[in-house]
Amino acid sequence: MTETPEVKKAPYVIEWRDGFKIGVAQVDQEHRHLFTLVRALNLASVDQTVDELLDYVVTHFSNEQDMMEKSGYPAFEQHIRLHEEFAAQVADFLASGQAWSEDRVQELRRFLNKWLIGHIMTHDLRFGHWHASHHAPIAHATPHQKAPTFIGFFARLFGAGK
Ligand SMILES: [Fe+2]
């Protein structure tokens, strides 16, 4: 160990950049907001910031899935499963019962940033390319807070016991 105990680790932060855009304006805007919320996670108000982030994840996934379904995206079902796998991973993390600490907040932030970037640059980008090449009318999800199946899924995972 060369690190002295006084040296505080810099927070793990990945900023949004234009290179993460997939070319569908609403999705890009929502992804950008997700990065802002991940950045805002902090120990002092961890319950509130985690709740706010997860609420927005549900809204975003619902909007994105709505857009994919309405535009006839062939990999729609597969994409839903990726979102569900993510939800399950987050649920596992939160269900471990460990008390929050700076390290644990960092760990969550690191996981979220990495997952988001990997997912956006692979699967969401695939949708962006498909969308552009099919000249689909720019799909706008009807902004909504509720996508019954997914909300239900998250409610089961993150509901009362959290
Ligand atoms: Fe996605």
PDB file of N, CA, C and O and ligand atoms in Angstrom, residues 31 60-61 64 68 79 83 115 119 123-124, ligand 1:
ATOM      1  N   HIS A  31     -30.706  10.176 -21.507  1.00  0.00           N
ATOM      2  CA  HIS A  31     -29.424   9.587 -21.078  1.00  0.00           C
ATOM      3  C   HIS A  31     -28.570  10.637 -20.381  1.00  0.00           C
ATOM      4  O   HIS A  31     -27.937  10.371 -19.364  1.00  0.00           O
ATOM      5  N   HIS A  60     -37.298   6.561 -17.924  1.00  0.00           N
ATOM      6  CA  HIS A  60     -36.504   6.495 -19.152  1.00  0.00           C
ATOM      7  C   HIS A  60     -36.677   5.155 -19.871  1.00  0.00           C
ATOM      8  O   HIS A  60     -36.899   5.118 -21.083  1.00  0.00           O
ATOM      9  N   PHE A  61     -36.566   4.058 -19.132  1.00  0.00           N
ATOM     10  CA  PHE A  61     -36.728   2.743 -19.765  1.00  0.00           C
ATOM     11  C   PHE A  61     -38.113   2.642 -20.406  1.00  0.00           C
ATOM     12  O   PHE A  61     -38.261   2.118 -21.504  1.00  0.00           O
ATOM     13  N   GLU A  64     -38.166   4.738 -23.575  1.00  0.00           N
ATOM     14  CA  GLU A  64     -37.340   4.135 -24.624  1.00  0.00           C
ATOM     15  C   GLU A  64     -38.040   2.902 -25.207  1.00  0.00           C
ATOM     16  O   GLU A  64     -38.102   2.719 -26.428  1.00  0.00           O
ATOM     17  N   MET A  68     -39.364   2.186 -29.035  1.00  0.00           N
ATOM     18  CA  MET A  68     -38.930   1.011 -29.799  1.00  0.00           C
ATOM     19  C   MET A  68     -40.138   0.221 -30.296  1.00  0.00           C
ATOM     20  O   MET A  68     -40.179  -0.217 -31.448  1.00  0.00           O
ATOM     21  N   HIS A  79     -34.347  -6.137 -25.969  1.00  0.00           N
ATOM     22  CA  HIS A  79     -33.932  -4.920 -25.266  1.00  0.00           C
ATOM     23  C   HIS A  79     -34.620  -4.809 -23.903  1.00  0.00           C
ATOM     24  O   HIS A  79     -34.001  -4.411 -22.921  1.00  0.00           O
ATOM     25  N   HIS A  83     -32.964  -4.407 -19.992  1.00  0.00           N
ATOM     26  CA  HIS A  83     -33.392  -3.468 -18.946  1.00  0.00           C
ATOM     27  C   HIS A  83     -33.766  -4.228 -17.674  1.00  0.00           C
ATOM     28  O   HIS A  83     -33.476  -3.791 -16.566  1.00  0.00           O
ATOM     29  N   TRP A 115     -22.382   0.452 -16.639  1.00  0.00           N
ATOM     30  CA  TRP A 115     -23.500  -0.230 -17.302  1.00  0.00           C
ATOM     31  C   TRP A 115     -24.100   0.687 -18.364  1.00  0.00           C
ATOM     32  O   TRP A 115     -24.359   0.266 -19.488  1.00  0.00           O
ATOM     33  N   HIS A 119     -24.245  -0.162 -22.246  1.00  0.00           N
ATOM     34  CA  HIS A 119     -25.579  -0.376 -22.813  1.00  0.00           C
ATOM     35  C   HIS A 119     -25.872   0.644 -23.924  1.00  0.00           C
ATOM     36  O   HIS A 119     -26.352   0.278 -25.005  1.00  0.00           O
ATOM     37  N   HIS A 123     -26.304  -1.350 -27.298  1.00  0.00           N
ATOM     38  CA  HIS A 123     -27.694  -1.707 -27.605  1.00  0.00           C
ATOM     39  C   HIS A 123     -28.554  -0.498 -27.986  1.00  0.00           C
ATOM     40  O   HIS A 123     -29.354  -0.576 -28.922  1.00  0.00           O
ATOM     41  N   ASP A 124     -28.398   0.600 -27.269  1.00  0.00           N
ATOM     42  CA  ASP A 124     -29.185   1.779 -27.635  1.00  0.00           C
ATOM     43  C   ASP A 124     -28.701   2.350 -28.975  1.00  0.00           C
ATOM     44  O   ASP A 124     -29.494   2.800 -29.795  1.00  0.00           O
TER      45      ASP A 124
HETATM   46 FE    FE B   1     -31.840   0.876 -23.403  1.00  0.00          FE
END
